[in-house]
C-alpha positions as a printed Julia matrix, in Angstrom:
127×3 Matrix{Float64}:
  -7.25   -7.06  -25.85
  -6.03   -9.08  -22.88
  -4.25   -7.4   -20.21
  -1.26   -9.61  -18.27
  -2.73   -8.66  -15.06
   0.26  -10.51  -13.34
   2.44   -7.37  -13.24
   0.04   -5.57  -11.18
  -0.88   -8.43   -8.41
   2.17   -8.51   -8.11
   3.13   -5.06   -7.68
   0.41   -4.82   -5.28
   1.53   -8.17   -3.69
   4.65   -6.3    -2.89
   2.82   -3.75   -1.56
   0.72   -4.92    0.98
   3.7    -7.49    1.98
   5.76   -3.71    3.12
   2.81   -2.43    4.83
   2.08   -5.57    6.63
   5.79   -5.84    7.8
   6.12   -5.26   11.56
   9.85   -5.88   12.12
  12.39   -2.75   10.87
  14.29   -5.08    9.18
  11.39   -6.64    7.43
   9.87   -3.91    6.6
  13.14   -1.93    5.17
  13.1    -5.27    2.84
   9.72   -5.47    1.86
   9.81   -1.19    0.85
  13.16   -2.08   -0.81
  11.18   -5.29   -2.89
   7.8    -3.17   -3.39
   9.11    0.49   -4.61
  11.85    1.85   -6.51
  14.52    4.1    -5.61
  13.21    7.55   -5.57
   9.51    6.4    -5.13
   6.61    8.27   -3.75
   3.91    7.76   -1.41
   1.3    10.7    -1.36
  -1.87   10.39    1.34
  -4.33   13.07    2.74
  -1.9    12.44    5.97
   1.32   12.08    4.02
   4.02   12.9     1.11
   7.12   10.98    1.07
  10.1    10.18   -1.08
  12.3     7.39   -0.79
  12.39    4.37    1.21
  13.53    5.59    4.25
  10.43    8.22    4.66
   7.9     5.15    3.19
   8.5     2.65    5.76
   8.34    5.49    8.45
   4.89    6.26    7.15
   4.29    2.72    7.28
   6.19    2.32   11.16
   3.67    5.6    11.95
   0.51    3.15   11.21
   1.48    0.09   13.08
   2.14    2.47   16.07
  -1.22    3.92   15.69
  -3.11    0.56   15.0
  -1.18   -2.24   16.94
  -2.49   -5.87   15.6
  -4.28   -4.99   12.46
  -3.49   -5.98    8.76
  -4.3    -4.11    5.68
  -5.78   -6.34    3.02
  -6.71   -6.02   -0.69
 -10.83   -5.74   -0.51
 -12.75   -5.47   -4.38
 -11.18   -6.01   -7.34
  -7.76   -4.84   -8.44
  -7.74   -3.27  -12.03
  -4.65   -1.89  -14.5
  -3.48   -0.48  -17.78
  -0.39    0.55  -18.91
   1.87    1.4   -16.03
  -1.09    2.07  -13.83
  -3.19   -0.28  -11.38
  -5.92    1.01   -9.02
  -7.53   -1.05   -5.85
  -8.92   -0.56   -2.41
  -8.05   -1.77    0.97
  -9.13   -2.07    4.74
  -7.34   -1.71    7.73
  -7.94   -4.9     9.71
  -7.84   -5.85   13.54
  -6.35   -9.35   14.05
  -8.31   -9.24   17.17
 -12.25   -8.93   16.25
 -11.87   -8.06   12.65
 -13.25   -4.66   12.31
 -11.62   -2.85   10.11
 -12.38    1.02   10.86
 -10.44    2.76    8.28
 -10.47    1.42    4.52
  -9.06    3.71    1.07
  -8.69    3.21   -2.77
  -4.66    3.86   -3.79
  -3.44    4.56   -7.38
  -0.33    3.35   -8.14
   2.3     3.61  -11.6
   4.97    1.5   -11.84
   8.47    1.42  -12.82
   9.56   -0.55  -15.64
  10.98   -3.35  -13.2
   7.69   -3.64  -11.75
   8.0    -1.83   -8.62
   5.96    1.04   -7.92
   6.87    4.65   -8.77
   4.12    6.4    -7.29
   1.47    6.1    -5.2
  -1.7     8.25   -4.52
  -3.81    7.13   -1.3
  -7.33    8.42   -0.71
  -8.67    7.6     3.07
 -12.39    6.5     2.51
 -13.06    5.47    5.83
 -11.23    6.97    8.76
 -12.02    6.72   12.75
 -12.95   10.23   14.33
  -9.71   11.43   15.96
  -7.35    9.22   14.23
């Protein structure tokens, strides 16, 4: 059975655009556009609720890793409500990209996400 795989690159779209987003303002948007109200972000480092708390997570890793860009890496897969996919941490600089993870992510019925569960696969020593 085919699987409209459009609602999940999007989703994820909308998810790297808020992580990626450097300015407050940009990034309060791009949370706003990528989860719904009441959404969750859950990390070995964090566990959030709401928009507010999700774009300070997200504020929390530009501080820590100034010039690099998370990007999709592998392929991104879903069913149902749920999509799963991996990422890197990128510098803009020399392209290394020292820390990398795999999320899991539901979504709402409008799309957005509900949930998401982060697992750190790569991570520097002392970060």
């Amino acid at each position: 059975m085919p699987v409209n795989t459009d609602r999940y690159e999007n989703a994820v779209s909308r998810y790297f655009e808020a992580w990626n987003a450097r300015e407050p303002k940009a990034r309060t948007k791009a949370v706003a556009a990528a989860w719904a109200v009441g959404g969750g972000y859950t990390d070995p480092l964090a566990d959030v609720v709401g928009h507010e708390q999700i774009a300070g997570v997200i504020a929390a890793a530009h501080e820590q890793f100034p010039g690099f860009v998370f990007r999709l890496i592998g392929t991104l897969e879903g069913h149902h409500d749920t999509a799963r996919f991996s990422w890197e941490l990128v510098s803009e600089a020399d392209g290394s990209a020292p820390v990398a993870g795999s999320d899991v992510i539901t979504l709402a019925g409008d799309g957005r996400i509900r949930t998401v569960l982060g697992f750190l696969d790569r991570v520097p020593d002392g970060a």
